[in-house]
Amino acid sequence: MIRKQLNHFQTLEKMPILNTDCVLFLCSISSENLGLIMRSADIFGISHIYYLKDKYSLQDEYISKISRNSTIPIISASGFEELVNLKEDGYTLGALEITDTSIPLRQVAFSNKLCLIVGNEQHGIPENILETADFSCHIEMTGGRISSLNVSIATSIALYEVSQYLLKQVR
């Protein structure tokens, strides 16, 4: 059997389409990680990204390059207010953060209307934002001596798990 690598358009034809209303809420993510997260968000059907920034700029050309020119809308966020509005609009707020009450990502029953909150690599999710979440979840790591993943990799894993859970619901 001869295998042939697919081109961009052929690859897209093989992918399932999942109609969800999932958004990301990113807390002070660096340009490099934002670009990588945008790429993953685009692949997994995220509708838009709320971006709570501090010292990082959204105008960075590097973001465009790393994101492979993703066109996911980015909404500048002030923090708490946007999350309250999302909750009032029926979103479930899930924090990707290891906490004393977090549950493994694979055990979460994700809602079709989800806001996944992701924090800065060094400081995590700010406490006031973490408190607004309906739940916190973590990626189960199975060995080694390092206690965390790069934030863009962790977000990609979480988005994959969300998409797989939601795909099972519609199949």
XYZ file of N, CA and C in Angstrom:
513
model
N 0.836 -1.171 0.000
C 0.000 0.000 0.000
C 0.888 1.244 0.000
N 0.606 2.133 -0.904
C 1.352 3.388 -0.981
C 0.535 4.460 -0.277
N 1.196 5.178 0.625
C 0.544 6.274 1.335
C 0.981 7.586 0.720
N 0.031 8.473 0.615
C 0.310 9.771 0.025
C -0.070 10.861 1.032
N 0.873 11.726 1.307
C 0.575 12.835 2.207
C -0.432 13.771 1.534
N -1.401 14.234 2.316
C -2.439 15.110 1.786
C -1.983 16.564 1.807
N -2.511 17.329 0.869
C -2.222 18.765 0.894
C -3.182 19.447 1.873
N -3.049 20.732 2.015
C -3.829 21.509 2.975
C -5.332 21.299 2.790
N -5.824 21.423 1.583
C -7.252 21.334 1.324
C -7.782 19.915 1.509
N -6.996 18.927 1.116
C -7.397 17.534 1.315
C -7.455 17.203 2.807
N -6.536 17.755 3.547
C -6.521 17.538 4.990
C -7.784 18.114 5.617
N -8.149 19.327 5.231
C -9.343 19.965 5.785
C -10.603 19.157 5.470
N -10.647 18.533 4.303
C -11.811 17.733 3.920
C -12.006 16.520 4.827
N -10.939 16.021 5.415
C -11.014 14.842 6.288
C -11.460 15.180 7.707
N -11.442 16.445 8.074
C -11.708 16.844 9.449
C -13.202 17.003 9.700
N -13.678 16.506 10.858
C -15.095 16.705 11.181
C -15.348 18.169 11.528
N -16.576 18.603 11.318
C -16.953 19.960 11.693
C -17.833 19.855 12.923
N -17.468 20.569 13.952
C -18.170 20.538 15.222
C -18.713 21.933 15.486
N -20.015 22.045 15.542
C -20.634 23.353 15.783
C -20.800 23.568 17.285
N -19.852 24.273 17.857
C -19.892 24.581 19.280
C -19.775 26.086 19.451
N -19.961 26.503 20.659
C -19.772 27.907 20.992
C -18.745 27.976 22.115
N -17.511 27.693 21.767
C -16.431 27.694 22.741
C -15.530 28.897 22.510
N -15.154 29.529 23.614
C -14.244 30.669 23.559
C -13.109 30.432 24.541
N -12.030 31.155 24.328
C -10.901 31.127 25.257
C -10.814 32.471 25.971
N -10.392 32.424 27.219
C -10.101 33.637 27.982
C -8.661 33.486 28.467
N -7.754 34.242 27.861
C -6.324 34.107 28.144
C -5.852 35.235 29.047
N -5.144 34.879 30.095
C -4.665 35.849 31.080
C -3.166 36.093 30.918
N -2.814 37.231 30.345
C -1.417 37.680 30.254
C -0.491 36.653 29.619
N -0.870 36.175 28.464
C -0.082 35.191 27.730
C 0.922 35.929 26.840
N 2.131 35.427 26.740
C 3.159 36.057 25.904
C 2.790 35.974 24.428
N 3.419 36.816 23.622
C 3.161 36.839 22.172
C 3.397 35.478 21.535
N 4.490 34.841 21.895
C 4.826 33.551 21.311
C 3.740 32.527 21.609
N 3.345 32.453 22.885
C 2.316 31.490 23.270
C 0.956 31.869 22.706
N 0.657 33.150 22.624
C -0.613 33.583 22.037
C -0.709 33.121 20.585
N 0.352 33.294 19.816
C 0.350 32.859 18.421
C 0.117 31.370 18.286
N 0.768 30.590 19.128
C 0.593 29.133 19.089
C -0.810 28.735 19.529
N -1.332 29.403 20.544
C -2.686 29.111 21.014
C -3.699 29.469 19.940
N -3.488 30.570 19.236
C -4.401 30.959 18.153
C -4.475 29.870 17.088
N -3.337 29.314 16.776
C -3.293 28.250 15.762
C -4.105 27.043 16.219
N -3.904 26.629 17.455
C -4.666 25.496 17.992
C -6.145 25.836 18.116
N -6.446 27.039 18.555
C -7.844 27.464 18.703
C -8.562 27.400 17.364
N -7.877 27.810 16.317
C -8.450 27.780 14.979
C -8.728 26.332 14.561
N -7.791 25.453 14.817
C -7.931 24.039 14.461
C -9.112 23.397 15.190
N -9.344 23.787 16.444
C -10.390 23.147 17.243
C -11.689 23.958 17.301
N -11.858 24.935 16.425
C -13.142 25.604 16.264
C -13.522 26.628 17.314
N -12.545 27.212 17.974
C -12.839 28.270 18.946
C -13.345 29.494 18.179
N -14.420 30.100 18.669
C -15.011 31.223 17.921
C -14.247 32.527 18.107
N -13.786 32.796 19.325
C -12.964 33.984 19.555
C -12.204 33.849 20.876
N -11.264 34.751 21.042
C -10.392 34.743 22.207
C -10.537 36.070 22.940
N -10.773 35.970 24.241
C -10.671 37.156 25.105
C -9.238 37.177 25.615
N -8.618 38.343 25.551
C -7.204 38.445 25.905
C -7.028 39.500 26.989
N -6.751 39.034 28.193
C -6.445 39.915 29.316
C -4.947 40.144 29.287
N -4.558 41.346 28.911
C -3.132 41.584 28.712
C -2.553 42.401 29.856
N -1.254 42.315 29.971
C -0.543 43.231 30.850
C 0.560 43.880 30.032
N 1.722 43.297 30.005
C 2.837 43.924 29.286
C 2.946 43.488 27.825
N 2.095 42.568 27.387
C 2.215 42.035 26.038
C 1.345 42.798 25.049
N 1.803 42.901 23.841
C 1.109 43.651 22.801
C 0.443 42.702 21.812
N -0.750 43.082 21.372
C -1.447 42.294 20.354
C -1.012 42.671 18.948
N -0.194 43.683 18.808
C 0.209 44.164 17.484
C 1.482 43.486 16.978
N 1.965 42.541 17.692
C 3.225 41.887 17.378
C 3.124 41.095 16.070
N 4.002 41.384 15.110
C 4.018 40.639 13.837
C 4.358 39.171 14.069
N 5.074 38.905 15.129
C 5.462 37.550 15.470
C 4.223 36.676 15.711
N 3.185 37.265 16.312
C 1.950 36.535 16.576
C 1.358 36.026 15.270
N 1.311 36.879 14.279
C 0.747 36.506 12.987
C 1.533 35.359 12.354
N 2.848 35.443 12.448
C 3.693 34.408 11.852
C 3.489 33.067 12.553
N 3.521 33.072 13.870
C 3.396 31.825 14.624
C 2.000 31.234 14.492
N 0.980 32.095 14.423
C -0.395 31.608 14.355
C -0.763 31.110 12.962
N 0.175 31.213 12.027
C -0.070 30.827 10.633
C -1.215 31.653 10.064
N -1.234 32.936 10.455
C -2.237 33.906 9.995
C -3.662 33.525 10.382
N -3.813 32.958 11.557
C -5.148 32.639 12.066
C -5.998 33.902 12.099
N -7.258 33.742 11.786
C -8.162 34.893 11.751
C -9.147 34.893 12.914
N -8.829 34.171 13.972
C -9.715 34.150 15.134
C -9.751 35.545 15.750
N -10.952 36.089 15.956
C -11.045 37.425 16.565
C -10.514 37.423 18.001
N -9.770 38.458 18.328
C -9.255 38.633 19.683
C -9.915 39.874 20.273
N -10.528 39.694 21.429
C -11.208 40.779 22.120
C -10.383 41.142 23.341
N -9.988 42.391 23.434
C -9.227 42.856 24.590
C -10.147 42.860 25.810
N -9.704 42.229 26.868
C -10.536 42.067 28.060
C -9.955 42.817 29.244
N -10.849 43.272 30.103
C -10.409 43.909 31.340
C -10.397 42.912 32.484
N -11.108 41.811 32.312
C -11.072 40.754 33.314
C -12.430 40.290 33.771
N -12.747 40.628 34.960
C -13.920 40.120 35.646
C -15.224 40.403 34.904
N -15.378 41.589 34.360
C -16.633 41.992 33.714
C -17.003 41.080 32.543
N -16.038 40.770 31.682
C -16.310 39.906 30.536
C -16.735 38.509 30.981
N -16.119 38.009 32.039
C -16.478 36.676 32.527
C -17.890 36.656 33.096
N -18.267 37.698 33.800
C -19.636 37.803 34.324
C -20.625 37.821 33.162
N -20.311 38.593 32.117
C -21.180 38.649 30.936
C -21.295 37.285 30.260
N -20.175 36.574 30.151
C -20.208 35.239 29.544
C -21.093 34.295 30.363
N -20.959 34.369 31.687
C -21.784 33.532 32.566
C -23.263 33.851 32.384
N -23.569 35.149 32.310
C -24.963 35.567 32.111
C -25.493 35.113 30.754
N -24.599 34.967 29.775
C -24.987 34.488 28.443
C -25.053 32.960 28.363
N -24.863 32.284 29.484
C -25.018 30.837 29.518
C -23.756 30.027 29.333
N -22.610 30.669 29.334
C -21.354 29.930 29.208
C -20.990 29.270 30.537
N -20.424 28.082 30.448
C -19.787 27.446 31.594
C -18.340 27.900 31.582
N -17.845 28.366 32.724
C -16.473 28.854 32.819
C -15.602 27.776 33.442
N -14.638 27.291 32.660
C -13.727 26.267 33.138
C -12.304 26.781 33.162
N -11.651 26.639 34.284
C -10.268 27.103 34.437
C -9.317 25.926 34.239
N -8.360 26.099 33.354
C -7.317 25.092 33.168
C -6.197 25.429 34.151
N -6.311 24.877 35.339
C -5.395 25.232 36.432
C -5.422 24.113 37.465
N -4.253 23.708 37.930
C -4.193 22.724 39.009
C -4.495 23.470 40.305
N -5.605 23.070 40.947
C -6.003 23.678 42.224
C -6.314 22.559 43.208
N -6.667 22.934 44.424
C -7.011 21.928 45.423
C -8.326 21.225 45.102
N -9.135 21.792 44.201
C -10.405 21.160 43.820
C -10.468 20.788 42.339
N -9.357 20.906 41.621
C -9.400 20.609 40.180
C -9.602 19.123 39.944
N -10.262 18.847 38.816
C -10.493 17.469 38.429
C -9.732 17.190 37.133
N -9.401 15.932 36.883
C -8.694 15.607 35.644
C -9.523 16.008 34.422
N -8.862 16.552 33.448
C -9.488 17.039 32.227
C -10.396 15.992 31.595
N -9.967 14.745 31.587
C -10.745 13.671 30.944
C -12.026 13.324 31.699
N -12.178 13.830 32.912
C -13.386 13.539 33.693
C -14.423 14.655 33.613
N -14.129 15.721 32.871
C -15.044 16.852 32.786
C -16.129 16.582 31.751
N -17.369 16.864 32.112
C -18.493 16.824 31.167
C -18.622 18.239 30.607
N -17.980 18.480 29.484
C -17.929 19.827 28.915
C -19.276 20.236 28.332
N -19.578 21.483 28.513
C -20.782 22.073 27.938
C -20.479 22.520 26.515
N -21.509 22.571 25.684
C -21.356 23.031 24.302
C -21.090 24.533 24.249
N -21.371 25.211 25.331
C -21.152 26.658 25.432
C -20.130 26.853 26.555
N -18.868 26.838 26.179
C -17.765 26.791 27.147
C -16.822 27.963 26.970
N -16.385 28.512 28.080
C -15.278 29.468 28.092
C -14.152 28.818 28.885
N -13.061 28.520 28.205
C -11.903 27.928 28.856
C -10.943 29.042 29.237
N -10.659 29.143 30.519
C -9.774 30.183 31.050
C -8.381 29.593 31.217
N -7.386 30.289 30.671
C -6.005 29.817 30.723
C -5.134 30.942 31.266
N -4.206 30.599 32.137
C -3.375 31.607 32.781
C -1.963 31.684 32.257
N -1.290 32.671 32.726
C 0.112 32.925 32.430
C 0.963 31.784 32.985
N 2.036 31.451 32.267
C 2.888 30.323 32.673
C 3.473 30.476 34.072
N 3.879 31.669 34.424
C 4.528 31.849 35.721
C 3.544 32.100 36.855
N 2.473 32.827 36.570
C 1.584 33.262 37.642
C 0.215 32.600 37.618
N -0.067 31.833 36.583
C -1.349 31.152 36.489
C -2.494 32.117 36.227
N -3.667 31.711 36.644
C -4.874 32.519 36.496
C -5.003 33.395 37.732
N -5.217 34.702 37.546
C -5.386 35.576 38.721
C -6.504 35.061 39.631
N -6.304 35.197 40.924
C -7.219 34.635 41.919
C -8.669 35.083 41.729
N -8.891 36.378 41.455
C -10.267 36.854 41.303
C -10.945 36.239 40.080
N -10.179 35.950 39.050
C -10.734 35.309 37.850
C -10.951 33.821 38.107
N -10.010 33.193 38.790
C -10.144 31.776 39.139
C -11.406 31.535 39.965
N -11.731 32.465 40.839
C -12.916 32.340 41.694
C -14.219 32.402 40.907
N -14.215 33.018 39.725
C -15.449 33.113 38.929
C -15.724 31.832 38.148
N -14.720 30.972 38.028
C -14.870 29.740 37.244
C -15.860 28.783 37.910
N -16.595 28.057 37.080
C -17.515 27.040 37.578
C -16.768 25.785 38.033
N -15.622 25.545 37.447
C -14.793 24.405 37.830
C -13.358 24.681 37.391
N -12.436 23.926 37.967
C -11.053 23.950 37.474
C -10.674 22.515 37.136
N -9.854 22.392 36.111
C -9.434 21.067 35.661
C -7.945 21.099 35.352
N -7.362 19.913 35.338
C -5.927 19.813 35.076
C -5.641 18.625 34.170
N -4.494 18.681 33.557
C -4.015 17.591 32.703
C -3.267 16.616 33.600
N -3.662 15.367 33.516
C -2.963 14.354 34.308
C -1.609 14.068 33.668
N -0.569 14.261 34.445
C 0.775 13.967 33.965
C 1.217 12.665 34.620
N 1.873 11.830 33.864
C 2.087 10.457 34.324
C 3.522 10.124 34.701
N 4.353 11.080 34.837
C 5.719 10.768 35.234
C 6.611 11.972 35.096
N 7.839 11.771 35.359
C 8.801 12.855 35.241
C 8.873 13.698 36.504
N 9.687 14.744 36.426
C 9.905 15.585 37.595
C 9.472 17.025 37.362
N 8.882 17.292 36.215
C 8.426 18.642 35.916
C 6.927 18.681 36.187
N 6.455 19.742 36.829
C 5.060 19.769 37.279
C 4.107 20.513 36.357
N 4.597 21.005 35.220
C 3.673 21.723 34.341
C 4.161 21.675 32.899
N 3.237 21.985 32.000
C 3.529 22.059 30.567
C 3.597 23.511 30.127
N 4.189 23.741 28.975
C 4.109 25.054 28.339
C 2.633 25.375 28.148
N 2.243 26.631 28.351
C 0.832 27.022 28.319
C 0.190 26.769 26.953
N 0.925 26.944 25.875
C 0.323 26.690 24.556
C 0.094 25.193 24.341
N 0.994 24.370 24.829
C 0.827 22.922 24.714
C -0.330 22.461 25.597
N -0.395 22.964 26.821
C -1.485 22.606 27.731
C -2.837 23.012 27.144
N -2.902 24.201 26.551
C -4.148 24.669 25.946
C -4.532 23.777 24.772
N -3.552 23.391 23.962
C -3.825 22.501 22.831
C -4.376 21.162 23.304
N -3.786 20.611 24.339
C -4.275 19.344 24.890
C -5.703 19.513 25.397
N -5.966 20.592 26.112
C -7.307 20.839 26.648
C -8.326 20.999 25.517
N -7.970 21.752 24.477
C -8.894 21.944 23.356
C -9.163 20.627 22.641
N -8.159 19.797 22.528
C -8.347 18.478 21.932
C -9.335 17.661 22.771
N -9.140 17.647 24.075
C -10.031 16.881 24.952
C -11.460 17.409 24.888
N -11.621 18.723 24.865
C -12.958 19.314 24.740
C -13.597 18.863 23.428
N -12.847 18.968 22.334
C -13.404 18.600 21.025
C -13.775 17.121 20.984
N -12.956 16.260 21.562
C -13.256 14.828 21.547
C -14.494 14.519 22.377
N -14.626 15.176 23.512
C -15.819 14.972 24.353
C -17.066 15.408 23.580
N -17.019 16.591 22.980
C -18.187 17.126 22.273
C -18.493 16.323 21.006
N -17.473 15.825 20.308
C -17.709 14.964 19.148
C -18.459 13.696 19.534
N -18.106 13.109 20.676
C -18.794 11.910 21.130
C -20.263 12.178 21.423
N -20.576 13.407 21.829
C -21.964 13.763 22.139
C -22.834 13.840 20.893
N -22.233 14.198 19.755
C -23.028 14.355 18.524
C -23.000 13.114 17.639
N -22.152 12.162 17.927
C -22.061 10.950 17.095
C -22.988 9.888 17.560
